Each structure stands twice: as C-alpha cells, then as structure tokens.
C-alpha cells in the first residue's frame, strides 16, 4: 500500500508539472486570442464603435507667423534678411474625426469607409486673433499661371486687379487655417481653370485655406479599405487607398500611382518586433514615415517601445520613383485628392514643408521629433507626436502685374505640434489585460514548480524510508542463540 501511495504522489506531481509546462507553451496563443477579441473591428464590437466615433481627440498646437513689416518691405526693395516675422501661438485645437459609409466585406475581411476630419478651437490664453500674412489666393494665382498660355496669364492678372487683390492680407487665424473666406475671384478662376483634365483642390466647391478639413461642407475623404486581420493577424490595421476604379483594367492590381497600402498610424498589429522598422503613411499629411526602435519607455505604468521617425518623405514621390515614372497618368487616381493640407505634396499648391531647424524660435529639443510609443504585446498606441512646419515662396512673375516687382522671399506661414496620449480609462483596461498575461505566466510557472516539488519530496521520502532500520515488534519468530546442558548425563550414558 505504501508503494502505491508513492506512485500516486509521483504521478500527481508529474501531471501537475506537465500541465504547467503545457500551459506555459499554450498561454501566449491563448492570450493572443484574447487580444484579438479585444481588438476586433467587426461591426458591433466595442473597438468598432470607438473607431467610428473616437472619444479621444488628438490635440494640435498651431504657431503662426505675423509679417510685421510687410508694407515697408514690399514698398521699397530690400534684402530678404530684413523681412520680419513674429511667431504667435500656441493656438490649441482638438481634432475630431468620424468614419462614414462603412461596409464590412466578409470574403476578404476588410472594412471600406470614408473619413471626415474637422477641428474645434480650444480657447486658452490671450493670443492675438488676427495676423498679417501673404495672400494665399493671389499667390496661388501666380503659381498656377506659370504653366499657362500668355493670354490666360494676362487674364489672371486682370482678375487680380479687378478684385483688388494685394500681396498680403490681414485675417483671423481660423480663416487662414481652416474655414477660409469667400473669395469671389475664386469662382472666376474655377471657370477658367477647372476642366476635365484639371480637377484639383482649387476646383472643389469649398473655401480655400491651409487645411482642407471641410469645416464648412464636411465632405468626406477618399474611399479607404482596411484589413481587420481576420485571415492574417499580421495584416491588421493595413489601409489601402482605392480611390476611383472606373478606369482600371484589373481591380486587384495596385499600381504605384493608384494609392498606398500601409499602416496609417492608428492601428498596429500585435507582437511587435523592435528589431524591424515600421513603415506608416499619414495620408492626411501626405507623408510616409519609417519608424525605428529607440528605447523602452514607461507610460502610466505600461512599458512601451518608443519608435522615432528616421525617414520622412512625401509618399506620392516615393511611389512615382519606385515605378520609374515621372508623373501619374490621367486615368489613375490623382494623388492630389489626398490630404487635408493644401500643400504642394498633397494638392500641388504652393505650400511647402520646411526643413528641420529652419525657424529660430524652435528649441533644439522640439525640432521635428516625430515619434510613436507602442505597447509591443497588443500594438496599442500609447503616445504619438508629430511636428511639422510649412512655408511658401514669394517669387516675381513678369506676366502677373501684382507680382512683377516682388522680391524673392521664403515666407514662413505656420507650424504645428500634434499630440496624442491614450486616455486613462483605456490605459486602465490595457493594464488589466497585460496583468492577465502576467498572472497566466505566473500560474503556469507555479504549477510546474508545485509538480516538480511533489516529485522531489516523494523521491526524497522514499529514499529516506528505505534506509531507516525497522522497529516492528510483531515479528512471529526471533532466533536466539542457546546452549544445551545435560548435567553430566551424557558421560554416564557413555560409560
């Protein structure tokens, strides 16, 4: 019976250890399934609702540049270094997005949708509300006229004169950045410029501002298609830009000028490998970023990987160069239809990204430090920062009377810092999920330890028991040595 008990204890220990080992090996896969459920974007899920109507809104801080000596500089020819620009700000805005026209495609596990973005001012501080800057409408007219026939250029010059346009304007901040202002001249320009072959941002029925966020019309973006990782978890969050497919011969063939197929910085796959760089596209800013691992960072009790953008370039330029093409054919989707910035990269307008450190008012620590902090197990964005600056170029134009005698000058317009931080409710939920991962590992390790301990204790006890002397008093026989005596009887008998 004793041996049977030992065998039972040993079997129990081995079974416990084996179960713990199996659980250790299987727990990551089990946890990944739990994470997939939490990250599910199937219609009706919690994340799907949050994705369509985000409750966390990135904060934007804008800094604009007031041309303080514009009249004196333009009235008398001077050196470019004498132009004086005063940085004003920050002007804080909150970004609001909404996803519309969503369709779920069961066959390939994707969501097709459109997106709307708009901004709301957060009135903090007492910064000046009106600034003097270059007249973007007049500058755009001169910019577009460079590639036109002489007769059309002269007609554009007369339009500027008839509508009493000047090289500079004094406008409220909100008008310059977002809402724009009704310009009767733009209607005449559209009649001259907007043909079937030219349907850029100027030809859209909206007010002209630096950001085309559709604060007035609330028009949606292009059609996007996002993979939700149903068939392959590594493709989770990859967004494809399809645009117009009317002229495509093969709907499945993606050409370099048709759009993009990348992560967009909102959703990332799970189980990030910090040794592999991450490429993302910011379609609204017309930028492709290459993120490389920088360091581990603790945010709100969550350990994350900090990725820094080491390569920043317009994604349209990269796609055209990759294909060996100098421009996209007319039948392909126009890259200018992307983006909420009316920049040269997005919409071909004379708004250019400035080089790092081009503005002296920016400190060395805040010059174009683009980074993302990602939780590596779930791929959750803990924090992100994007900072860019933009300028325009003032150049003389002999065919446009208003710009015949202007000096060449680079005019700083604005810069912004876009900051996002995961909210505390979501951070608390993420901490609970990661704690479950840790608890599962600890439980599995504890099971292995308990099983191995039982086996070792049983072996030690059995070894000790076999070497201990027996003290059992119920033995039936005890052999004792004795001597037989006959008191001399044997001698008498022999006699």
CSV table of C-alpha atoms in Angstrom, one decimal:
chain,number,residue,atom,x,y,z
A,1,UNK,CA,0.0,0.0,0.0
A,2,UNK,CA,2.9,2.4,0.8
A,3,UNK,CA,4.4,2.0,-2.7
A,4,UNK,CA,1.0,2.6,-4.3
A,5,UNK,CA,0.7,5.9,-2.4
A,6,UNK,CA,4.1,6.9,-3.5
A,7,UNK,CA,3.3,6.2,-7.1
A,8,UNK,CA,0.1,8.2,-6.8
A,9,UNK,CA,2.0,11.2,-5.4
A,10,UNK,CA,4.7,10.9,-8.1
A,11,UNK,CA,2.0,10.7,-10.8
A,12,UNK,CA,0.2,13.7,-9.4
A,13,UNK,CA,3.4,15.7,-9.3
A,14,UNK,CA,4.4,14.8,-12.9
A,15,UNK,CA,0.9,15.5,-14.1
A,16,UNK,CA,0.9,18.9,-12.4
A,17,UNK,CA,4.3,19.8,-13.8
A,18,UNK,CA,3.3,18.6,-17.3
A,19,UNK,CA,0.1,20.6,-17.2
A,20,UNK,CA,2.0,23.7,-16.1
A,21,UNK,CA,4.5,23.3,-18.9
A,22,UNK,CA,1.8,22.8,-21.5
A,23,UNK,CA,0.0,25.9,-20.2
A,24,UNK,CA,3.3,27.9,-20.4
A,25,UNK,CA,3.7,26.9,-24.0
A,26,UNK,CA,0.0,27.5,-24.9
A,27,UNK,CA,-0.7,30.6,-22.9
A,28,UNK,CA,0.8,33.1,-25.4
A,29,UNK,CA,-1.5,31.7,-28.1
A,30,UNK,CA,-4.5,31.8,-25.7
A,31,UNK,CA,-3.6,35.4,-24.8
A,32,UNK,CA,-3.3,36.4,-28.4
A,33,UNK,CA,-6.8,35.1,-29.0
A,34,UNK,CA,-8.0,37.3,-26.1
A,35,UNK,CA,-6.2,40.3,-27.6
A,36,UNK,CA,-7.7,39.6,-31.0
A,37,UNK,CA,-11.2,39.7,-29.3
A,38,UNK,CA,-10.3,43.0,-27.7
A,39,UNK,CA,-9.0,44.4,-31.0
A,40,UNK,CA,-11.8,43.1,-33.1
A,41,UNK,CA,-13.2,45.6,-35.6
A,42,UNK,CA,-16.2,43.5,-36.5
A,43,UNK,CA,-19.4,45.6,-36.7
A,44,UNK,CA,-20.9,45.8,-33.2
A,45,UNK,CA,-17.7,45.3,-31.2
A,46,UNK,CA,-16.5,47.9,-28.7
A,47,UNK,CA,-13.5,48.9,-30.7
A,48,UNK,CA,-15.6,49.2,-33.8
A,49,UNK,CA,-17.8,51.8,-32.1
A,50,UNK,CA,-14.7,53.6,-30.8
A,51,UNK,CA,-13.1,53.6,-34.2
A,52,UNK,CA,-16.1,55.1,-35.9
A,53,UNK,CA,-16.6,57.8,-33.2
A,54,UNK,CA,-13.4,58.3,-31.3
A,55,UNK,CA,-13.7,59.5,-27.7
A,56,UNK,CA,-10.0,60.5,-27.5
A,57,UNK,CA,-9.1,63.6,-29.6
A,58,UNK,CA,-5.6,64.5,-30.6
A,59,UNK,CA,-4.5,68.0,-29.6
A,60,UNK,CA,-3.0,70.4,-32.1
A,61,UNK,CA,-1.0,73.4,-31.2
A,62,UNK,CA,-0.5,75.9,-34.1
A,63,UNK,CA,2.1,78.6,-34.3
A,64,UNK,CA,1.5,81.2,-37.0
A,65,UNK,CA,3.9,83.9,-38.3
A,66,UNK,CA,2.9,87.5,-38.4
A,67,UNK,CA,4.6,89.5,-41.2
A,68,UNK,CA,5.1,92.6,-39.1
A,69,UNK,CA,6.9,94.8,-41.7
A,70,UNK,CA,5.1,93.6,-44.8
A,71,UNK,CA,4.1,97.0,-46.2
A,72,UNK,CA,7.6,98.6,-45.6
A,73,UNK,CA,9.3,95.6,-47.1
A,74,UNK,CA,7.2,95.4,-50.3
A,75,UNK,CA,7.0,99.2,-50.9
A,76,UNK,CA,10.8,99.6,-51.1
A,77,UNK,CA,13.2,97.0,-52.5
A,78,UNK,CA,15.1,95.5,-49.6
A,79,UNK,CA,17.2,92.5,-48.7
A,80,UNK,CA,15.3,89.3,-47.8
A,81,UNK,CA,17.0,89.3,-44.4
A,82,UNK,CA,15.2,92.5,-43.4
A,83,UNK,CA,11.7,90.8,-43.6
A,84,UNK,CA,10.5,90.4,-40.0
A,85,UNK,CA,8.2,87.5,-38.9
A,86,UNK,CA,6.8,87.2,-35.4
A,87,UNK,CA,5.8,83.8,-34.2
A,88,UNK,CA,2.4,83.8,-32.4
A,89,UNK,CA,0.8,81.0,-30.5
A,90,UNK,CA,0.1,78.4,-29.5
A,91,UNK,CA,-3.4,78.3,-30.8
A,92,UNK,CA,-4.9,75.0,-29.5
A,93,UNK,CA,-7.4,72.9,-31.5
A,94,UNK,CA,-8.9,69.5,-30.9
A,95,UNK,CA,-9.1,67.1,-33.8
A,96,UNK,CA,-12.4,65.3,-34.4
A,97,UNK,CA,-12.9,62.5,-36.8
A,98,UNK,CA,-15.8,60.4,-37.9
A,99,UNK,CA,-16.0,57.4,-40.1
A,100,UNK,CA,-18.9,57.1,-42.5
A,101,UNK,CA,-20.2,54.9,-45.3
A,102,UNK,CA,-18.7,51.8,-43.6
A,103,UNK,CA,-19.2,48.4,-45.3
A,104,UNK,CA,-17.9,45.1,-44.0
A,105,UNK,CA,-16.7,42.6,-46.6
A,106,UNK,CA,-16.8,39.1,-45.1
A,107,UNK,CA,-15.0,37.5,-48.1
A,108,UNK,CA,-11.6,39.3,-47.6
A,109,UNK,CA,-12.1,40.5,-44.0
A,110,UNK,CA,-11.9,44.2,-44.8
A,111,UNK,CA,-13.8,47.4,-43.9
A,112,UNK,CA,-14.4,50.0,-46.6
A,113,UNK,CA,-15.1,53.5,-45.4
A,114,UNK,CA,-14.8,57.3,-45.8
A,115,UNK,CA,-13.4,59.6,-43.2
A,116,UNK,CA,-14.2,63.2,-42.2
A,117,UNK,CA,-11.9,65.4,-40.1
A,118,UNK,CA,-12.6,68.8,-38.5
A,119,UNK,CA,-11.2,71.0,-35.8
A,120,UNK,CA,-12.6,72.8,-32.9
A,121,UNK,CA,-10.8,75.7,-31.2
A,122,UNK,CA,-9.8,75.4,-27.6
A,123,UNK,CA,-9.8,79.0,-26.4
A,124,UNK,CA,-6.9,79.1,-23.9
A,125,UNK,CA,-4.8,82.2,-23.4
A,126,UNK,CA,-5.0,85.7,-24.9
A,127,UNK,CA,-3.0,85.4,-28.1
A,128,UNK,CA,-3.8,87.9,-31.0
A,129,UNK,CA,-6.6,86.6,-33.2
A,130,UNK,CA,-5.6,88.5,-36.4
A,131,UNK,CA,-2.3,88.3,-38.3
A,132,UNK,CA,-0.8,89.6,-41.4
A,133,UNK,CA,0.5,87.1,-43.9
A,134,UNK,CA,0.9,86.5,-47.6
A,135,UNK,CA,-2.3,86.5,-49.7
A,136,UNK,CA,-2.6,82.8,-50.5
A,137,UNK,CA,-5.3,83.3,-53.1
A,138,UNK,CA,-3.2,85.8,-55.1
A,139,UNK,CA,0.0,83.7,-54.6
A,140,UNK,CA,-1.9,80.6,-55.9
A,141,UNK,CA,-3.0,82.6,-58.9
A,142,UNK,CA,0.6,83.5,-59.8
A,143,UNK,CA,1.7,79.9,-59.0
A,144,UNK,CA,-0.8,78.3,-61.4
A,145,UNK,CA,-0.3,80.9,-64.1
A,146,UNK,CA,3.3,79.9,-64.7
A,147,UNK,CA,2.3,76.9,-66.8
A,148,UNK,CA,-0.5,78.7,-68.7
A,149,UNK,CA,-0.7,80.4,-72.1
A,150,UNK,CA,0.3,84.0,-72.2
A,151,UNK,CA,-3.3,85.1,-72.9
A,152,UNK,CA,-4.6,83.2,-69.9
A,153,UNK,CA,-1.9,84.6,-67.7
A,154,UNK,CA,-2.9,88.1,-68.6
A,155,UNK,CA,-6.5,87.3,-67.9
A,156,UNK,CA,-5.5,86.0,-64.5
A,157,UNK,CA,-3.5,89.3,-63.9
A,158,UNK,CA,-6.6,91.3,-64.8
A,159,UNK,CA,-8.7,89.2,-62.3
A,160,UNK,CA,-6.3,90.1,-59.5
A,161,UNK,CA,-6.5,93.8,-60.4
A,162,UNK,CA,-10.3,93.8,-60.8
A,163,UNK,CA,-10.9,92.1,-57.5
A,164,UNK,CA,-8.3,94.4,-55.8
A,165,UNK,CA,-6.1,91.7,-54.5
A,166,UNK,CA,-2.9,92.5,-52.7
A,167,UNK,CA,0.2,90.6,-51.9
A,168,UNK,CA,-0.6,90.4,-48.2
A,169,UNK,CA,-3.8,90.0,-46.2
A,170,UNK,CA,-4.8,90.5,-42.6
A,171,UNK,CA,-7.2,87.8,-41.5
A,172,UNK,CA,-8.3,85.9,-38.4
A,173,UNK,CA,-6.4,82.8,-37.5
A,174,UNK,CA,-9.3,80.4,-38.1
A,175,UNK,CA,-9.9,81.8,-41.6
A,176,UNK,CA,-6.3,81.3,-42.7
A,177,UNK,CA,-6.0,77.8,-41.2
A,178,UNK,CA,-9.4,76.1,-41.6
A,179,UNK,CA,-12.6,77.8,-42.5
A,180,UNK,CA,-11.3,80.0,-45.3
A,181,UNK,CA,-13.2,83.0,-46.7
A,182,UNK,CA,-15.5,83.5,-49.6
A,183,UNK,CA,-13.4,84.9,-52.4
A,184,UNK,CA,-15.5,86.0,-55.5
A,185,UNK,CA,-12.3,85.8,-57.5
A,186,UNK,CA,-12.1,82.0,-56.9
A,187,UNK,CA,-15.3,81.5,-58.8
A,188,UNK,CA,-13.9,83.2,-61.9
A,189,UNK,CA,-10.7,81.2,-61.6
A,190,UNK,CA,-12.6,78.0,-61.5
A,191,UNK,CA,-14.4,78.8,-64.7
A,192,UNK,CA,-11.1,79.4,-66.4
A,193,UNK,CA,-9.1,76.5,-64.9
A,194,UNK,CA,-11.4,73.7,-64.0
A,195,UNK,CA,-11.6,71.4,-66.9
A,196,UNK,CA,-11.9,67.6,-67.2
A,197,UNK,CA,-8.1,67.3,-67.0
A,198,UNK,CA,-7.7,69.6,-64.1
A,199,UNK,CA,-9.8,68.8,-61.1
A,200,UNK,CA,-7.5,69.7,-58.2
A,201,UNK,CA,-8.3,71.1,-54.8
A,202,UNK,CA,-9.0,74.6,-56.3
A,203,UNK,CA,-11.8,73.2,-58.4
A,204,UNK,CA,-13.6,71.7,-55.5
A,205,UNK,CA,-16.5,73.7,-54.1
A,206,UNK,CA,-15.0,74.7,-50.8
A,207,UNK,CA,-13.3,77.7,-49.3
A,208,UNK,CA,-9.6,77.9,-49.7
A,209,UNK,CA,-7.5,77.6,-46.5
A,210,UNK,CA,-4.2,75.9,-45.5
A,211,UNK,CA,-6.2,72.9,-44.2
A,212,UNK,CA,-8.9,71.4,-46.3
A,213,UNK,CA,-10.7,69.8,-43.4
A,214,UNK,CA,-14.1,70.7,-44.8
A,215,UNK,CA,-15.1,72.6,-41.7
A,216,UNK,CA,-17.8,74.2,-43.8
A,217,UNK,CA,-19.0,71.4,-46.1
A,218,UNK,CA,-17.9,68.4,-44.0
A,219,UNK,CA,-17.2,66.5,-47.2
A,220,UNK,CA,-15.7,63.0,-46.7
A,221,UNK,CA,-12.3,61.7,-47.8
A,222,UNK,CA,-11.4,59.2,-50.4
A,223,UNK,CA,-12.6,55.6,-50.1
A,224,UNK,CA,-10.3,53.5,-47.9
A,225,UNK,CA,-10.2,49.8,-47.3
A,226,UNK,CA,-8.8,48.4,-44.0
A,227,UNK,CA,-7.8,44.8,-43.2
A,228,UNK,CA,-9.0,43.8,-39.8
A,229,UNK,CA,-6.8,40.7,-39.5
A,230,UNK,CA,-9.5,38.0,-39.8
A,231,UNK,CA,-7.3,35.8,-42.0
A,232,UNK,CA,-3.8,37.0,-41.1
A,233,UNK,CA,-3.1,38.9,-37.8
A,234,UNK,CA,0.0,40.5,-39.2
A,235,UNK,CA,-2.1,42.5,-41.7
A,236,UNK,CA,-4.3,44.0,-39.0
A,237,UNK,CA,-4.6,47.8,-39.5
A,238,UNK,CA,-3.3,47.9,-43.1
A,239,UNK,CA,-5.2,50.5,-45.0
A,240,UNK,CA,-5.5,50.5,-48.8
A,241,UNK,CA,-6.4,53.6,-50.8
A,242,UNK,CA,-8.6,52.6,-53.8
A,243,UNK,CA,-10.0,55.9,-55.0
A,244,UNK,CA,-11.7,55.8,-58.3
A,245,UNK,CA,-11.7,52.4,-60.0
A,246,UNK,CA,-13.6,53.4,-63.1
A,247,UNK,CA,-10.6,53.2,-65.5
A,248,UNK,CA,-8.9,50.2,-64.0
A,249,UNK,CA,-8.4,47.1,-66.2
A,250,UNK,CA,-7.8,44.8,-63.2
A,251,UNK,CA,-9.5,45.8,-59.9
A,252,UNK,CA,-7.0,43.8,-57.9
A,253,UNK,CA,-3.9,45.3,-59.5
A,254,UNK,CA,-2.5,48.2,-57.4
A,255,UNK,CA,-0.2,50.5,-59.5
A,256,UNK,CA,2.2,52.9,-57.9
A,257,UNK,CA,0.1,55.9,-58.8
A,258,UNK,CA,-3.2,54.4,-57.6
A,259,UNK,CA,-2.6,55.0,-53.9
A,260,UNK,CA,-1.0,53.3,-50.9
A,261,UNK,CA,-1.2,50.1,-48.9
A,262,UNK,CA,0.3,50.6,-45.4
A,263,UNK,CA,-0.4,51.2,-41.8
A,264,UNK,CA,-1.7,54.7,-41.1
A,265,UNK,CA,-0.5,55.2,-37.5
A,266,UNK,CA,-3.9,54.5,-35.9
A,267,UNK,CA,-3.9,50.7,-35.5
A,268,UNK,CA,-0.9,48.3,-35.3
A,269,UNK,CA,-0.6,44.5,-35.3
A,270,UNK,CA,0.2,42.7,-32.1
A,271,UNK,CA,3.5,41.2,-31.1
A,272,UNK,CA,5.8,44.0,-32.4
A,273,UNK,CA,9.4,43.1,-33.1
A,274,UNK,CA,11.6,46.0,-32.1
A,275,UNK,CA,14.3,44.8,-34.5
A,276,UNK,CA,12.1,45.5,-37.5
A,277,UNK,CA,11.4,49.1,-38.6
A,278,UNK,CA,7.7,50.1,-39.2
A,279,UNK,CA,6.6,52.0,-42.2
A,280,UNK,CA,3.4,54.1,-41.9
A,281,UNK,CA,1.7,56.5,-44.2
A,282,UNK,CA,-0.1,59.7,-43.0
A,283,UNK,CA,-2.4,60.2,-45.9
A,284,UNK,CA,-3.8,63.5,-44.5
A,285,UNK,CA,-0.3,64.9,-44.3
A,286,UNK,CA,1.0,63.2,-47.5
A,287,UNK,CA,3.9,61.8,-45.6
A,288,UNK,CA,5.5,58.3,-45.4
A,289,UNK,CA,7.4,57.7,-42.1
A,290,UNK,CA,9.9,55.0,-41.4
A,291,UNK,CA,9.8,54.3,-37.6
A,292,UNK,CA,12.8,52.6,-35.9
A,293,UNK,CA,13.0,51.4,-32.4
A,294,UNK,CA,14.6,53.9,-30.0
A,295,UNK,CA,14.1,52.8,-26.4
A,296,UNK,CA,11.8,51.3,-23.8
A,297,UNK,CA,9.6,53.8,-22.1
A,298,UNK,CA,7.2,53.5,-19.1
A,299,UNK,CA,3.9,55.4,-19.6
A,300,UNK,CA,1.1,55.3,-17.0
A,301,UNK,CA,2.5,52.0,-15.7
A,302,UNK,CA,2.7,50.4,-19.1
A,303,UNK,CA,6.0,49.5,-20.8
A,304,UNK,CA,6.1,50.6,-24.4
A,305,UNK,CA,8.5,50.8,-27.3
A,306,UNK,CA,9.4,54.3,-28.5
A,307,UNK,CA,9.8,54.5,-32.2
A,308,UNK,CA,11.4,57.6,-33.8
A,309,UNK,CA,10.8,58.6,-37.4
A,310,UNK,CA,14.2,58.4,-39.2
A,311,UNK,CA,12.9,58.9,-42.7
A,312,UNK,CA,10.2,61.4,-43.7
A,313,UNK,CA,9.2,61.9,-47.3
A,314,UNK,CA,6.1,62.5,-49.4
A,315,UNK,CA,4.5,59.1,-50.1
A,316,UNK,CA,3.5,60.3,-53.6
A,317,UNK,CA,7.0,61.0,-54.6
A,318,UNK,CA,8.2,57.6,-53.3
A,319,UNK,CA,5.6,55.7,-55.3
A,320,UNK,CA,6.3,57.5,-58.5
A,321,UNK,CA,10.1,57.0,-58.1
A,322,UNK,CA,9.6,53.3,-57.4
A,323,UNK,CA,7.7,52.8,-60.7
A,324,UNK,CA,10.2,54.8,-62.7
A,325,UNK,CA,7.5,57.2,-63.8
A,326,UNK,CA,7.8,61.0,-63.8
A,327,UNK,CA,4.1,61.5,-63.4
A,328,UNK,CA,0.9,59.6,-62.9
A,329,UNK,CA,-1.3,59.0,-65.9
A,330,UNK,CA,-4.6,60.8,-66.2
A,331,UNK,CA,-6.6,57.6,-65.9
A,332,UNK,CA,-5.0,56.8,-62.5
A,333,UNK,CA,-6.2,58.3,-59.3
A,334,UNK,CA,-4.9,61.8,-58.7
A,335,UNK,CA,-2.6,61.9,-55.7
A,336,UNK,CA,-3.7,65.5,-55.1
A,337,UNK,CA,-7.0,64.2,-53.8
A,338,UNK,CA,-5.5,63.0,-50.6
A,339,UNK,CA,-4.7,65.0,-47.6
A,340,UNK,CA,-6.3,67.7,-45.5
A,341,UNK,CA,-3.3,70.0,-46.1
A,342,UNK,CA,-3.3,72.2,-49.2
A,343,UNK,CA,0.4,71.6,-49.6
A,344,UNK,CA,2.4,71.1,-52.7
A,345,UNK,CA,2.8,67.3,-51.9
A,346,UNK,CA,-0.9,66.9,-51.3
A,347,UNK,CA,-2.7,69.1,-53.7
A,348,UNK,CA,0.0,70.8,-55.8
A,349,UNK,CA,-0.5,74.2,-54.1
A,350,UNK,CA,2.4,76.5,-53.1
A,351,UNK,CA,2.7,75.3,-49.5
A,352,UNK,CA,5.9,73.5,-48.7
A,353,UNK,CA,7.3,71.7,-45.7
A,354,UNK,CA,10.2,73.5,-44.1
A,355,UNK,CA,13.5,71.8,-43.3
A,356,UNK,CA,14.3,70.9,-39.7
A,357,UNK,CA,15.6,73.8,-37.6
A,358,UNK,CA,14.6,76.4,-40.2
A,359,UNK,CA,12.8,78.5,-37.6
A,360,UNK,CA,15.0,80.0,-34.9
A,361,UNK,CA,12.1,80.2,-32.4
A,362,UNK,CA,12.0,76.4,-32.1
A,363,UNK,CA,14.2,74.8,-29.5
A,364,UNK,CA,16.6,72.1,-30.4
A,365,UNK,CA,14.6,69.5,-28.4
A,366,UNK,CA,11.4,70.2,-30.3
A,367,UNK,CA,12.6,70.3,-33.9
A,368,UNK,CA,10.7,67.7,-35.8
A,369,UNK,CA,10.9,64.9,-33.3
A,370,UNK,CA,8.3,62.6,-34.7
A,371,UNK,CA,7.8,59.5,-32.6
A,372,UNK,CA,5.3,56.8,-31.6
A,373,UNK,CA,5.2,54.9,-28.3
A,374,UNK,CA,3.6,51.5,-28.9
A,375,UNK,CA,2.7,48.7,-26.4
A,376,UNK,CA,4.5,45.8,-28.0
A,377,UNK,CA,2.2,42.9,-27.0
A,378,UNK,CA,-1.1,44.4,-28.2
A,379,UNK,CA,0.2,47.1,-30.6
A,380,UNK,CA,-1.7,49.8,-28.8
A,381,UNK,CA,-0.6,53.4,-29.4
A,382,UNK,CA,0.2,54.9,-26.0
A,383,UNK,CA,1.5,58.2,-27.3
A,384,UNK,CA,2.4,60.0,-30.5
A,385,UNK,CA,3.9,63.3,-31.5
A,386,UNK,CA,4.1,64.9,-35.0
A,387,UNK,CA,5.6,68.3,-35.5
A,388,UNK,CA,5.9,69.9,-39.0
A,389,UNK,CA,6.5,73.5,-40.3
A,390,UNK,CA,5.3,75.0,-43.6
A,391,UNK,CA,6.3,78.0,-45.7
A,392,UNK,CA,5.7,79.4,-49.1
A,393,UNK,CA,7.9,81.1,-51.7
A,394,UNK,CA,7.3,84.6,-52.9
A,395,UNK,CA,8.7,85.0,-56.5
A,396,UNK,CA,8.4,87.6,-59.2
A,397,UNK,CA,6.2,86.9,-62.2
A,398,UNK,CA,6.6,89.1,-65.2
A,399,UNK,CA,3.2,88.2,-66.6
A,400,UNK,CA,1.2,88.9,-63.4
A,401,UNK,CA,1.3,92.7,-62.7
A,402,UNK,CA,0.8,92.2,-58.9
A,403,UNK,CA,4.0,90.1,-58.7
A,404,UNK,CA,6.2,91.8,-61.3
A,405,UNK,CA,8.4,93.6,-58.8
A,406,UNK,CA,8.2,91.5,-55.6
A,407,UNK,CA,11.5,90.2,-54.3
A,408,UNK,CA,12.3,86.5,-53.9
A,409,UNK,CA,11.4,85.6,-50.3
A,410,UNK,CA,10.7,82.5,-48.3
A,411,UNK,CA,7.7,83.3,-46.1
A,412,UNK,CA,7.1,81.2,-43.0
A,413,UNK,CA,3.4,80.5,-42.6
A,414,UNK,CA,2.8,78.2,-39.7
A,415,UNK,CA,3.9,75.1,-37.8
A,416,UNK,CA,2.0,72.7,-35.6
A,417,UNK,CA,2.5,70.0,-32.9
A,418,UNK,CA,0.1,67.2,-33.0
A,419,UNK,CA,0.0,65.2,-29.7
A,420,UNK,CA,-2.0,62.1,-28.8
A,421,UNK,CA,-2.0,60.3,-25.5
A,422,UNK,CA,-4.0,57.2,-24.5
A,423,UNK,CA,-6.8,58.1,-22.1
A,424,UNK,CA,-6.8,56.8,-18.5
A,425,UNK,CA,-9.9,54.6,-18.9
A,426,UNK,CA,-8.3,52.8,-21.9
A,427,UNK,CA,-4.9,52.7,-20.2
A,428,UNK,CA,-6.5,51.1,-17.1
A,429,UNK,CA,-8.2,48.5,-19.3
A,430,UNK,CA,-4.9,47.8,-21.1
A,431,UNK,CA,-3.1,47.4,-17.7
A,432,UNK,CA,-5.7,44.8,-16.7
A,433,UNK,CA,-5.2,42.9,-19.9
A,434,UNK,CA,-1.4,42.9,-19.6
A,435,UNK,CA,-1.8,41.9,-15.9
A,436,UNK,CA,-3.8,38.9,-17.1
A,437,UNK,CA,-0.9,37.9,-19.3
A,438,UNK,CA,1.5,38.1,-16.3
A,439,UNK,CA,-0.9,36.2,-14.0
A,440,UNK,CA,-1.2,33.4,-16.6
A,441,UNK,CA,2.5,33.0,-16.8
A,442,UNK,CA,2.9,33.0,-13.0
A,443,UNK,CA,0.1,30.4,-12.6
A,444,UNK,CA,1.8,28.2,-15.2
A,445,UNK,CA,5.2,28.5,-13.5
A,446,UNK,CA,3.6,27.9,-10.1
A,447,UNK,CA,2.0,24.7,-11.5
A,448,UNK,CA,5.3,23.5,-12.8
A,449,UNK,CA,7.1,24.3,-9.5
A,450,UNK,CA,4.4,22.5,-7.4
A,451,UNK,CA,4.5,19.4,-9.6
A,452,UNK,CA,8.3,19.2,-9.5
A,453,UNK,CA,8.3,19.8,-5.8
A,454,UNK,CA,5.9,16.9,-5.2
A,455,UNK,CA,8.1,14.6,-7.2
A,456,UNK,CA,11.3,15.6,-5.5
A,457,UNK,CA,9.8,15.4,-2.0
A,458,UNK,CA,8.3,11.9,-2.8
A,459,UNK,CA,11.7,10.7,-4.1
A,460,UNK,CA,13.5,12.0,-1.0
A,461,UNK,CA,11.0,10.5,1.4
A,462,UNK,CA,11.2,7.1,-0.4
A,463,UNK,CA,15.0,7.1,-0.2
A,464,UNK,CA,15.0,8.0,3.4
A,465,UNK,CA,12.3,5.4,4.2
A,466,UNK,CA,14.3,2.6,2.6
A,467,UNK,CA,17.5,3.3,4.6
A,468,UNK,CA,15.8,3.6,8.1
A,469,UNK,CA,16.1,0.4,10.4
A,470,UNK,CA,12.9,-1.5,11.0
A,471,UNK,CA,11.4,-1.3,14.6
A,472,UNK,CA,8.4,-3.6,14.1
A,473,UNK,CA,7.6,-5.8,17.1
A,474,UNK,CA,5.0,-8.0,15.6
A,475,UNK,CA,7.5,-10.5,14.0
A,476,UNK,CA,6.5,-14.2,14.7
A,477,UNK,CA,10.0,-15.6,15.1
A,478,UNK,CA,13.1,-14.5,16.8
A,479,UNK,CA,16.2,-16.6,16.5
A,480,UNK,CA,18.2,-16.6,19.8
A,481,UNK,CA,21.4,-18.5,20.3
A,482,UNK,CA,21.2,-21.1,23.3
A,483,UNK,CA,23.3,-23.8,24.8
A,484,UNK,CA,22.0,-27.4,25.7
A,485,UNK,CA,23.1,-28.8,29.2
A,486,UNK,CA,22.7,-32.5,30.4
A,487,UNK,CA,24.3,-32.2,33.8
A,488,UNK,CA,26.7,-35.0,33.1
A,489,UNK,CA,24.1,-37.4,31.8
A,490,UNK,CA,25.8,-37.9,28.5
A,491,UNK,CA,29.0,-39.1,30.3
A,492,UNK,CA,27.1,-41.6,32.3
A,493,UNK,CA,25.5,-43.0,29.3
A,494,UNK,CA,28.7,-43.4,27.5
A,495,UNK,CA,30.1,-45.4,30.4
